[in-house]
mmCIF file of N, CA and C in Angstrom:
data_model
loop_
_atom_site.group_PDB
_atom_site.id
_atom_site.type_symbol
_atom_site.label_atom_id
_atom_site.label_comp_id
_atom_site.label_asym_id
_atom_site.label_seq_id
_atom_site.Cartn_x
_atom_site.Cartn_y
_atom_site.Cartn_z
ATOM 1 N N MET A 1 1.073 -1.374 -0.187
ATOM 2 C CA MET A 1 -0.283 -0.347 -0.574
ATOM 3 C C MET A 1 1.212 1.151 -0.269
ATOM 4 N N GLN A 2 0.630 2.056 -1.011
ATOM 5 C CA GLN A 2 1.340 3.268 -0.311
ATOM 6 C C GLN A 2 1.282 4.173 0.014
ATOM 7 N N GLU A 3 1.899 5.193 0.710
ATOM 8 C CA GLU A 3 1.629 6.104 1.356
ATOM 9 C C GLU A 3 1.336 7.207 0.780
ATOM 10 N N SER A 4 1.292 7.881 1.556
ATOM 11 C CA SER A 4 0.795 9.687 0.989
ATOM 12 C C SER A 4 1.151 10.528 2.679
ATOM 13 N N HIS A 5 1.279 12.165 2.685
ATOM 14 C CA HIS A 5 1.409 12.216 3.547
ATOM 15 C C HIS A 5 0.765 13.838 3.321
ATOM 16 N N VAL A 6 -0.790 14.316 3.235
ATOM 17 C CA VAL A 6 -1.666 15.753 3.096
ATOM 18 C C VAL A 6 -1.364 16.119 4.324
ATOM 19 N N VAL A 7 -1.923 17.596 3.955
ATOM 20 C CA VAL A 7 -2.777 18.197 4.848
ATOM 21 C C VAL A 7 -4.038 18.823 4.146
ATOM 22 N N THR A 8 -4.427 19.023 5.542
ATOM 23 C CA THR A 8 -6.177 19.226 5.375
ATOM 24 C C THR A 8 -6.446 20.389 6.572
ATOM 25 N N CYS A 9 -6.920 21.475 5.441
ATOM 26 C CA CYS A 9 -6.768 22.767 6.292
ATOM 27 C C CYS A 9 -8.300 22.872 6.836
ATOM 28 N N PHE A 10 -8.286 23.263 8.302
ATOM 29 C CA PHE A 10 -10.338 23.758 6.982
ATOM 30 C C PHE A 10 -10.006 25.746 8.012
ATOM 31 N N ILE A 11 -10.803 26.392 6.762
ATOM 32 C CA ILE A 11 -11.124 27.778 7.629
ATOM 33 C C ILE A 11 -12.563 28.039 8.035
ATOM 34 N N GLU A 12 -12.496 28.404 8.612
ATOM 35 C CA GLU A 12 -13.197 28.778 9.970
ATOM 36 C C GLU A 12 -13.789 30.116 10.375
ATOM 37 N N ASN A 13 -14.909 30.920 9.994
ATOM 38 C CA ASN A 13 -15.933 32.334 9.439
ATOM 39 C C ASN A 13 -16.451 32.128 10.501
ATOM 40 N N SER A 14 -16.701 33.005 11.809
ATOM 41 C CA SER A 14 -18.585 32.592 12.162
ATOM 42 C C SER A 14 -18.891 31.346 12.545
ATOM 43 N N GLY A 15 -18.282 30.874 12.945
ATOM 44 C CA GLY A 15 -18.625 29.400 13.403
ATOM 45 C C GLY A 15 -19.281 28.619 11.706
ATOM 46 N N ARG A 16 -18.958 28.601 10.988
ATOM 47 C CA ARG A 16 -18.962 27.632 9.898
ATOM 48 C C ARG A 16 -18.031 27.613 9.361
ATOM 49 N N ILE A 17 -17.962 26.548 8.630
ATOM 50 C CA ILE A 17 -15.710 26.093 7.867
ATOM 51 C C ILE A 17 -16.759 26.191 6.166
ATOM 52 N N LEU A 18 -15.238 26.031 5.317
ATOM 53 C CA LEU A 18 -15.430 26.473 4.251
ATOM 54 C C LEU A 18 -15.151 24.841 3.867
ATOM 55 N N ILE A 19 -16.290 24.256 3.485
ATOM 56 C CA ILE A 19 -15.383 23.065 1.854
ATOM 57 C C ILE A 19 -15.710 23.920 0.312
ATOM 58 N N VAL A 20 -14.640 22.774 -0.306
ATOM 59 C CA VAL A 20 -14.720 23.084 -1.544
ATOM 60 C C VAL A 20 -15.070 21.974 -2.262
ATOM 61 N N ARG A 21 -15.468 22.152 -3.775
ATOM 62 C CA ARG A 21 -15.259 21.220 -4.574
ATOM 63 C C ARG A 21 -14.443 21.147 -5.516
ATOM 64 N N ARG A 22 -13.977 19.197 -5.655
ATOM 65 C CA ARG A 22 -12.879 19.245 -5.761
ATOM 66 C C ARG A 22 -12.734 19.095 -7.621
ATOM 67 N N SER A 23 -12.003 19.810 -7.853
ATOM 68 C CA SER A 23 -12.563 19.878 -9.781
ATOM 69 C C SER A 23 -11.854 18.750 -10.595
ATOM 70 N N ASP A 24 -11.929 18.672 -11.739
ATOM 71 C CA ASP A 24 -11.795 17.164 -12.663
ATOM 72 C C ASP A 24 -10.373 17.133 -12.852
ATOM 73 N N GLN A 25 -9.569 17.737 -12.621
ATOM 74 C CA GLN A 25 -8.630 17.809 -12.723
ATOM 75 C C GLN A 25 -7.199 18.183 -11.759
ATOM 76 N N VAL A 26 -8.064 17.060 -10.868
ATOM 77 C CA VAL A 26 -7.052 17.136 -9.429
ATOM 78 C C VAL A 26 -6.880 15.826 -9.815
ATOM 79 N N SER A 27 -5.849 14.891 -8.902
ATOM 80 C CA SER A 27 -5.411 13.449 -9.403
ATOM 81 C C SER A 27 -6.443 12.073 -8.681
ATOM 82 N N THR A 28 -6.843 12.493 -7.789
ATOM 83 C CA THR A 28 -7.667 11.942 -6.846
ATOM 84 C C THR A 28 -8.807 12.248 -5.934
ATOM 85 N N TYR A 29 -9.949 11.875 -5.976
ATOM 86 C CA TYR A 29 -10.933 12.073 -5.585
ATOM 87 C C TYR A 29 -12.238 13.166 -6.009
ATOM 88 N N GLN A 30 -12.643 13.437 -7.540
ATOM 89 C CA GLN A 30 -12.787 14.885 -7.939
ATOM 90 C C GLN A 30 -14.364 14.568 -7.639
ATOM 91 N N GLN A 31 -14.521 15.938 -7.705
ATOM 92 C CA GLN A 31 -16.294 16.218 -7.346
ATOM 93 C C GLN A 31 -16.402 15.970 -6.268
ATOM 94 N N ARG A 32 -15.393 14.977 -5.690
ATOM 95 C CA ARG A 32 -15.626 15.244 -4.178
ATOM 96 C C ARG A 32 -15.177 16.627 -3.444
ATOM 97 N N TRP A 33 -16.216 16.368 -1.953
ATOM 98 C CA TRP A 33 -15.758 17.646 -0.955
ATOM 99 C C TRP A 33 -14.757 17.877 -0.368
ATOM 100 N N SER A 34 -13.750 18.277 -0.154
ATOM 101 C CA SER A 34 -13.151 18.511 0.643
ATOM 102 C C SER A 34 -12.361 20.100 1.500
ATOM 103 N N GLY A 35 -11.136 19.963 2.400
ATOM 104 C CA GLY A 35 -11.307 21.122 2.840
ATOM 105 C C GLY A 35 -9.841 21.380 2.718
ATOM 106 N N ILE A 36 -9.140 22.851 2.414
ATOM 107 C CA ILE A 36 -7.874 22.665 1.277
ATOM 108 C C ILE A 36 -6.844 21.892 1.775
ATOM 109 N N SER A 37 -6.323 21.171 1.050
ATOM 110 C CA SER A 37 -5.596 20.229 0.813
ATOM 111 C C SER A 37 -4.871 20.062 0.136
ATOM 112 N N GLY A 38 -3.230 18.678 0.076
ATOM 113 C CA GLY A 38 -1.957 18.877 -1.046
ATOM 114 C C GLY A 38 -1.160 17.919 0.522
ATOM 115 N N TYR A 39 -0.631 17.732 -0.752
ATOM 116 C CA TYR A 39 0.630 16.741 -0.423
ATOM 117 C C TYR A 39 1.954 17.120 0.053
ATOM 118 N N ILE A 40 2.495 16.879 1.007
ATOM 119 C CA ILE A 40 3.338 17.265 1.578
ATOM 120 C C ILE A 40 4.534 17.590 0.737
ATOM 121 N N GLU A 41 5.100 17.802 -0.071
ATOM 122 C CA GLU A 41 5.482 18.489 -0.171
ATOM 123 C C GLU A 41 7.262 18.534 0.441
ATOM 124 N N PRO A 42 8.875 17.114 -0.215
ATOM 125 C CA PRO A 42 9.535 16.750 0.689
ATOM 126 C C PRO A 42 10.843 18.323 1.014
ATOM 127 N N GLN A 43 10.460 19.929 0.560
ATOM 128 C CA GLN A 43 10.886 21.191 0.981
ATOM 129 C C GLN A 43 10.248 21.530 1.956
ATOM 130 N N HIS A 44 9.069 21.485 2.295
ATOM 131 C CA HIS A 44 8.246 22.126 3.777
ATOM 132 C C HIS A 44 8.183 20.291 4.545
ATOM 133 N N ASN A 45 7.654 21.131 5.735
ATOM 134 C CA ASN A 45 6.695 20.295 7.493
ATOM 135 C C ASN A 45 5.183 20.351 6.381
ATOM 136 N N ASP A 46 5.013 20.501 7.263
ATOM 137 C CA ASP A 46 3.568 20.058 7.916
ATOM 138 C C ASP A 46 3.091 21.456 7.398
ATOM 139 N N LEU A 47 2.839 22.584 8.672
ATOM 140 C CA LEU A 47 2.971 23.957 8.437
ATOM 141 C C LEU A 47 3.294 24.869 7.546
ATOM 142 N N GLU A 48 4.312 24.255 6.382
ATOM 143 C CA GLU A 48 5.075 25.268 5.488
ATOM 144 C C GLU A 48 4.236 24.711 4.069
ATOM 145 N N GLN A 49 3.417 23.598 4.387
ATOM 146 C CA GLN A 49 2.681 23.279 2.982
ATOM 147 C C GLN A 49 0.941 23.623 3.750
ATOM 148 N N ALA A 50 0.996 23.642 4.693
ATOM 149 C CA ALA A 50 -0.430 24.342 4.569
ATOM 150 C C ALA A 50 -1.018 25.679 4.706
ATOM 151 N N TRP A 51 0.426 26.175 4.755
ATOM 152 C CA TRP A 51 0.437 27.655 4.682
ATOM 153 C C TRP A 51 0.445 28.051 2.560
ATOM 154 N N GLU A 52 1.420 27.576 2.386
ATOM 155 C CA GLU A 52 1.478 26.784 1.016
ATOM 156 C C GLU A 52 -0.549 27.131 -0.053
ATOM 157 N N GLU A 53 -0.222 25.242 0.955
ATOM 158 C CA GLU A 53 -2.136 25.603 0.188
ATOM 159 C C GLU A 53 -3.252 26.179 -0.205
ATOM 160 N N LEU A 54 -3.106 27.312 1.347
ATOM 161 C CA LEU A 54 -4.300 28.392 0.899
ATOM 162 C C LEU A 54 -3.956 29.003 0.258
ATOM 163 N N GLY A 55 -2.753 30.030 0.059
ATOM 164 C CA GLY A 55 -2.048 30.908 -0.417
ATOM 165 C C GLY A 55 -2.683 30.242 -2.185
ATOM 166 N N GLU A 56 -1.667 28.922 -2.187
ATOM 167 C CA GLU A 56 -2.625 28.006 -3.623
ATOM 168 C C GLU A 56 -4.462 27.862 -4.391
ATOM 169 N N GLU A 57 -4.963 27.795 -3.075
ATOM 170 C CA GLU A 57 -5.553 27.055 -3.580
ATOM 171 C C GLU A 57 -7.245 28.177 -3.519
ATOM 172 N N VAL A 58 -6.344 28.796 -2.037
ATOM 173 C CA VAL A 58 -7.869 30.203 -2.084
ATOM 174 C C VAL A 58 -6.821 31.389 -2.076
ATOM 175 N N GLY A 59 -5.779 31.804 -2.172
ATOM 176 C CA GLY A 59 -5.567 33.402 -2.280
ATOM 177 C C GLY A 59 -5.874 33.706 -1.101
ATOM 178 N N LEU A 60 -5.150 32.789 0.090
ATOM 179 C CA LEU A 60 -5.344 33.595 1.324
ATOM 180 C C LEU A 60 -3.415 33.035 1.903
ATOM 181 N N THR A 61 -2.918 34.683 2.762
ATOM 182 C CA THR A 61 -1.758 34.496 3.475
ATOM 183 C C THR A 61 -1.786 35.089 5.169
ATOM 184 N N GLY A 62 -1.460 34.966 5.934
ATOM 185 C CA GLY A 62 -1.008 35.472 7.631
ATOM 186 C C GLY A 62 -1.732 36.529 7.592
ATOM 187 N N GLN A 63 -1.951 37.675 6.340
ATOM 188 C CA GLN A 63 -2.419 38.760 6.927
ATOM 189 C C GLN A 63 -3.513 38.163 7.226
ATOM 190 N N ASP A 64 -4.138 37.488 6.326
ATOM 191 C CA ASP A 64 -5.688 37.114 5.932
ATOM 192 C C ASP A 64 -6.240 36.194 7.631
ATOM 193 N N VAL A 65 -5.552 34.901 7.464
ATOM 194 C CA VAL A 65 -5.917 34.118 8.459
ATOM 195 C C VAL A 65 -4.774 33.763 10.342
ATOM 196 N N LEU A 66 -5.216 33.017 10.151
ATOM 197 C CA LEU A 66 -4.584 32.898 11.395
ATOM 198 C C LEU A 66 -4.653 31.111 12.415
ATOM 199 N N LEU A 67 -3.538 31.007 12.515
ATOM 200 C CA LEU A 67 -3.726 29.383 13.167
ATOM 201 C C LEU A 67 -4.039 29.097 14.102
ATOM 202 N N VAL A 68 -5.457 28.506 14.338
ATOM 203 C CA VAL A 68 -6.373 27.636 15.503
ATOM 204 C C VAL A 68 -5.573 26.798 15.660
ATOM 205 N N LYS A 69 -5.121 26.230 15.671
ATOM 206 C CA LYS A 69 -5.428 24.635 16.286
ATOM 207 C C LYS A 69 -4.495 23.904 15.445
ATOM 208 N N GLN A 70 -3.193 23.385 14.879
ATOM 209 C CA GLN A 70 -2.820 21.694 14.710
ATOM 210 C C GLN A 70 -2.818 20.425 15.418
ATOM 211 N N GLY A 71 -3.921 19.036 15.068
ATOM 212 C CA GLY A 71 -4.103 18.016 15.206
ATOM 213 C C GLY A 71 -3.765 16.930 15.056
ATOM 214 N N GLU A 72 -3.514 16.119 15.451
ATOM 215 C CA GLU A 72 -3.134 15.418 16.019
ATOM 216 C C GLU A 72 -3.202 14.227 14.039
ATOM 217 N N VAL A 73 -2.091 13.508 13.797
ATOM 218 C CA VAL A 73 -2.111 12.832 12.402
ATOM 219 C C VAL A 73 -2.747 12.029 12.744
ATOM 220 N N LEU A 74 -3.943 11.992 11.167
ATOM 221 C CA LEU A 74 -4.936 10.777 11.094
ATOM 222 C C LEU A 74 -4.499 10.080 10.410
ATOM 223 N N VAL A 75 -4.458 8.141 10.169
ATOM 224 C CA VAL A 75 -4.167 7.865 8.813
ATOM 225 C C VAL A 75 -5.475 6.918 8.938
ATOM 226 N N ILE A 76 -5.922 7.241 7.419
ATOM 227 C CA ILE A 76 -6.853 6.618 6.885
ATOM 228 C C ILE A 76 -7.143 5.230 5.230
ATOM 229 N N GLU A 77 -6.687 4.536 6.040
ATOM 230 C CA GLU A 77 -6.719 3.240 4.114
ATOM 231 C C GLU A 77 -8.006 4.071 3.728
ATOM 232 N N ASP A 78 -7.673 3.519 1.931
ATOM 233 C CA ASP A 78 -8.155 3.736 1.116
ATOM 234 C C ASP A 78 -8.152 2.729 0.409
ATOM 235 N N PRO A 79 -8.620 1.430 0.637
ATOM 236 C CA PRO A 79 -7.955 0.378 -0.443
ATOM 237 C C PRO A 79 -8.632 -0.188 -1.578
ATOM 238 N N ASP A 80 -9.671 0.858 -2.283
ATOM 239 C CA ASP A 80 -9.889 1.009 -3.822
ATOM 240 C C ASP A 80 -8.237 2.097 -4.267
ATOM 241 N N LEU A 81 -8.226 2.986 -3.993
ATOM 242 C CA LEU A 81 -6.598 2.937 -4.697
ATOM 243 C C LEU A 81 -5.292 2.836 -3.366
ATOM 244 N N ASP A 82 -5.186 2.152 -3.263
ATOM 245 C CA ASP A 82 -4.651 0.809 -2.639
ATOM 246 C C ASP A 82 -3.493 1.822 -1.761
ATOM 247 N N ARG A 83 -4.044 3.101 -0.989
ATOM 248 C CA ARG A 83 -3.144 4.252 -0.260
ATOM 249 C C ARG A 83 -3.335 4.031 0.983
ATOM 250 N N ARG A 84 -2.795 4.479 1.577
ATOM 251 C CA ARG A 84 -2.902 5.150 3.036
ATOM 252 C C ARG A 84 -1.819 6.290 3.538
ATOM 253 N N TRP A 85 -3.197 7.350 3.757
ATOM 254 C CA TRP A 85 -3.550 8.305 3.566
ATOM 255 C C TRP A 85 -2.972 8.731 5.015
ATOM 256 N N PHE A 86 -1.793 9.825 5.328
ATOM 257 C CA PHE A 86 -1.930 10.410 6.909
ATOM 258 C C PHE A 86 -2.038 11.918 6.481
ATOM 259 N N ILE A 87 -2.939 11.909 7.032
ATOM 260 C CA ILE A 87 -3.551 13.329 6.933
ATOM 261 C C ILE A 87 -3.565 13.868 8.315
ATOM 262 N N HIS A 88 -2.923 15.545 7.647
ATOM 263 C CA HIS A 88 -2.050 16.675 8.685
ATOM 264 C C HIS A 88 -3.039 18.052 8.614
ATOM 265 N N PRO A 89 -4.139 18.051 9.850
ATOM 266 C CA PRO A 89 -4.911 19.133 9.936
ATOM 267 C C PRO A 89 -4.667 19.496 10.483
ATOM 268 N N PHE A 90 -5.326 21.109 10.180
ATOM 269 C CA PHE A 90 -5.387 22.191 10.866
ATOM 270 C C PHE A 90 -6.620 23.065 10.361
ATOM 271 N N ARG A 91 -6.253 23.940 11.785
ATOM 272 C CA ARG A 91 -8.026 24.708 11.713
ATOM 273 C C ARG A 91 -6.997 26.198 11.744
ATOM 274 N N PHE A 92 -7.567 27.040 10.861
ATOM 275 C CA PHE A 92 -8.111 28.596 10.376
ATOM 276 C C PHE A 92 -9.082 29.120 10.845
ATOM 277 N N ALA A 93 -8.744 30.718 11.057
ATOM 278 C CA ALA A 93 -10.181 31.208 11.416
ATOM 279 C C ALA A 93 -9.334 33.221 10.622
ATOM 280 N N LEU A 94 -10.859 32.839 9.865
ATOM 281 C CA LEU A 94 -10.804 34.102 8.731
ATOM 282 C C LEU A 94 -12.017 34.954 8.873
ATOM 283 N N GLU A 95 -11.596 36.053 9.140
ATOM 284 C CA GLU A 95 -12.592 36.984 9.138
ATOM 285 C C GLU A 95 -13.035 37.520 8.056
ATOM 286 N N GLU A 96 -12.611 37.715 7.079
ATOM 287 C CA GLU A 96 -13.069 38.499 5.719
ATOM 288 C C GLU A 96 -13.594 37.229 5.269
ATOM 289 N N ALA A 97 -15.027 36.505 5.202
ATOM 290 C CA ALA A 97 -15.304 35.372 3.742
ATOM 291 C C ALA A 97 -15.483 35.444 2.755
ATOM 292 N N GLY A 98 -15.465 36.635 2.399
ATOM 293 C CA GLY A 98 -15.345 37.625 0.697
ATOM 294 C C GLY A 98 -13.549 37.177 0.014
ATOM 295 N N LYS A 99 -13.183 36.785 1.720
ATOM 296 C CA LYS A 99 -11.775 37.497 0.965
ATOM 297 C C LYS A 99 -11.271 35.781 -0.067
ATOM 298 N N ILE A 100 -11.913 34.571 -0.036
ATOM 299 C CA ILE A 100 -11.891 33.496 -0.708
ATOM 300 C C ILE A 100 -11.575 33.597 -2.470
ATOM 301 N N ARG A 101 -10.603 33.078 -2.841
ATOM 302 C CA ARG A 101 -10.526 33.082 -4.456
ATOM 303 C C ARG A 101 -9.908 31.667 -4.601
ATOM 304 N N LEU A 102 -10.246 30.816 -5.561
ATOM 305 C CA LEU A 102 -10.561 29.527 -6.161
ATOM 306 C C LEU A 102 -9.838 29.698 -7.007
ATOM 307 N N ASP A 103 -8.334 28.841 -7.321
ATOM 308 C CA ASP A 103 -8.356 28.270 -8.217
ATOM 309 C C ASP A 103 -8.333 27.138 -9.126
ATOM 310 N N TRP A 104 -8.057 26.823 -10.166
ATOM 311 C CA TRP A 104 -8.379 25.093 -10.701
ATOM 312 C C TRP A 104 -8.826 24.538 -10.028
ATOM 313 N N GLU A 105 -7.824 23.889 -9.166
ATOM 314 C CA GLU A 105 -8.060 22.936 -8.414
ATOM 315 C C GLU A 105 -9.604 22.622 -7.694
ATOM 316 N N ASN A 106 -10.503 23.856 -7.210
ATOM 317 C CA ASN A 106 -11.369 23.339 -6.308
ATOM 318 C C ASN A 106 -12.854 24.101 -7.683
ATOM 319 N N LEU A 107 -13.664 23.464 -7.740
ATOM 320 C CA LEU A 107 -14.421 23.796 -9.023
ATOM 321 C C LEU A 107 -15.877 25.080 -8.007
ATOM 322 N N GLU A 108 -16.106 24.572 -5.960
ATOM 323 C CA GLU A 108 -17.263 25.634 -6.243
ATOM 324 C C GLU A 108 -16.150 25.649 -3.787
ATOM 325 N N TYR A 109 -17.529 26.458 -3.428
ATOM 326 C CA TYR A 109 -16.623 26.565 -1.893
ATOM 327 C C TYR A 109 -18.657 27.091 -1.372
ATOM 328 N N LYS A 110 -18.309 26.726 -0.431
ATOM 329 C CA LYS A 110 -20.126 26.403 0.286
ATOM 330 C C LYS A 110 -18.868 26.874 1.685
ATOM 331 N N TRP A 111 -20.077 27.533 2.704
ATOM 332 C CA TRP A 111 -19.922 27.942 4.040
ATOM 333 C C TRP A 111 -20.901 27.128 5.189
ATOM 334 N N VAL A 112 -19.918 25.859 6.066
ATOM 335 C CA VAL A 112 -21.433 25.027 6.376
ATOM 336 C C VAL A 112 -20.894 25.367 7.750
ATOM 337 N N GLU A 113 -21.979 24.255 8.873
ATOM 338 C CA GLU A 113 -21.976 23.951 9.940
ATOM 339 C C GLU A 113 -21.129 23.115 10.455
ATOM 340 N N PRO A 114 -20.643 23.599 11.271
ATOM 341 C CA PRO A 114 -19.702 21.746 11.339
ATOM 342 C C PRO A 114 -19.773 20.133 10.965
ATOM 343 N N GLU A 115 -21.251 20.548 12.101
ATOM 344 C CA GLU A 115 -21.986 19.137 11.266
ATOM 345 C C GLU A 115 -22.021 18.349 10.051
ATOM 346 N N GLU A 116 -22.354 19.880 9.180
ATOM 347 C CA GLU A 116 -23.139 19.365 7.537
ATOM 348 C C GLU A 116 -21.637 19.350 6.805
ATOM 349 N N ILE A 117 -20.761 18.549 7.611
ATOM 350 C CA ILE A 117 -19.864 18.426 6.577
ATOM 351 C C ILE A 117 -20.467 16.342 6.360
ATOM 352 N N LYS A 118 -20.876 16.124 7.571
ATOM 353 C CA LYS A 118 -21.154 14.629 7.739
ATOM 354 C C LYS A 118 -22.212 14.625 5.942
ATOM 355 N N ARG A 119 -23.173 15.234 5.265
ATOM 356 C CA ARG A 119 -24.120 15.332 4.791
ATOM 357 C C ARG A 119 -23.291 15.322 3.372
ATOM 358 N N TYR A 120 -22.083 15.814 3.222
ATOM 359 C CA TYR A 120 -21.699 16.050 1.889
ATOM 360 C C TYR A 120 -21.124 14.503 1.040
ATOM 361 N N PRO A 121 -20.882 14.258 -0.021
ATOM 362 C CA PRO A 121 -19.532 13.358 -0.327
ATOM 363 C C PRO A 121 -18.513 13.308 -0.632
ATOM 364 N N THR A 122 -17.738 13.232 0.541
ATOM 365 C CA THR A 122 -16.305 13.919 1.038
ATOM 366 C C THR A 122 -14.687 12.873 0.536
ATOM 367 N N VAL A 123 -14.123 13.790 0.604
ATOM 368 C CA VAL A 123 -12.921 12.772 0.671
ATOM 369 C C VAL A 123 -13.054 11.648 1.606
ATOM 370 N N PRO A 124 -12.901 10.873 2.316
ATOM 371 C CA PRO A 124 -12.277 9.947 2.976
ATOM 372 C C PRO A 124 -11.740 10.543 4.871
ATOM 373 N N GLY A 125 -12.936 10.320 5.687
ATOM 374 C CA GLY A 125 -12.061 11.160 6.887
ATOM 375 C C GLY A 125 -12.100 12.294 7.078
ATOM 376 N N LEU A 126 -12.844 13.139 6.432
ATOM 377 C CA LEU A 126 -13.001 14.592 6.188
ATOM 378 C C LEU A 126 -13.331 15.169 7.384
ATOM 379 N N TYR A 127 -15.424 14.818 7.760
ATOM 380 C CA TYR A 127 -15.042 15.096 9.066
ATOM 381 C C TYR A 127 -14.449 14.226 10.530
ATOM 382 N N THR A 128 -13.374 13.728 10.142
ATOM 383 C CA THR A 128 -12.628 12.755 11.580
ATOM 384 C C THR A 128 -12.077 13.991 11.835
ATOM 385 N N ALA A 129 -11.180 14.038 10.839
ATOM 386 C CA ALA A 129 -9.992 15.884 10.415
ATOM 387 C C ALA A 129 -10.324 16.484 11.146
ATOM 388 N N TRP A 130 -11.457 16.829 11.034
ATOM 389 C CA TRP A 130 -12.734 18.111 11.454
ATOM 390 C C TRP A 130 -12.149 17.748 12.876
ATOM 391 N N GLU A 131 -12.213 16.995 13.234
ATOM 392 C CA GLU A 131 -12.126 16.553 14.751
ATOM 393 C C GLU A 131 -10.908 16.532 16.031
ATOM 394 N N LYS A 132 -10.228 16.585 14.835
ATOM 395 C CA LYS A 132 -9.123 16.429 15.377
ATOM 396 C C LYS A 132 -8.640 18.028 16.244
ATOM 397 N N VAL A 133 -9.350 18.363 15.212
ATOM 398 C CA VAL A 133 -9.165 20.520 14.858
ATOM 399 C C VAL A 133 -10.408 21.323 15.981
ATOM 400 N N LYS A 134 -10.946 20.550 15.915
ATOM 401 C CA LYS A 134 -12.280 21.448 16.468
ATOM 402 C C LYS A 134 -12.423 22.239 18.027
#
């Protein structure tokens, strides 16, 4: 089973969480809902990668968001992809919800109550990752 380390960033605004629907151009879980996520590149640690993904996928910087919590790594196995995911979850606070600017990796976004995450077809382990940083 292949192992992959990824970050998943939850952005919170007024008690709601940002979820994004992945485009058909990403390598896995097309059309599924997720947090802001990406593979941890060899030159970055997990926090550096989280900041990188926030900038790339939604156009946010350290001036826009505040790191609230870094959670324990979550391990999720996906036999269909023959992959073991090591998910490094982060939670950030955003004051201005209108600052979100999507790139090609995601098609749309929604602000939802955390419990609503369960109602969406998500990437594996999304709600469990949220529980690590709530």
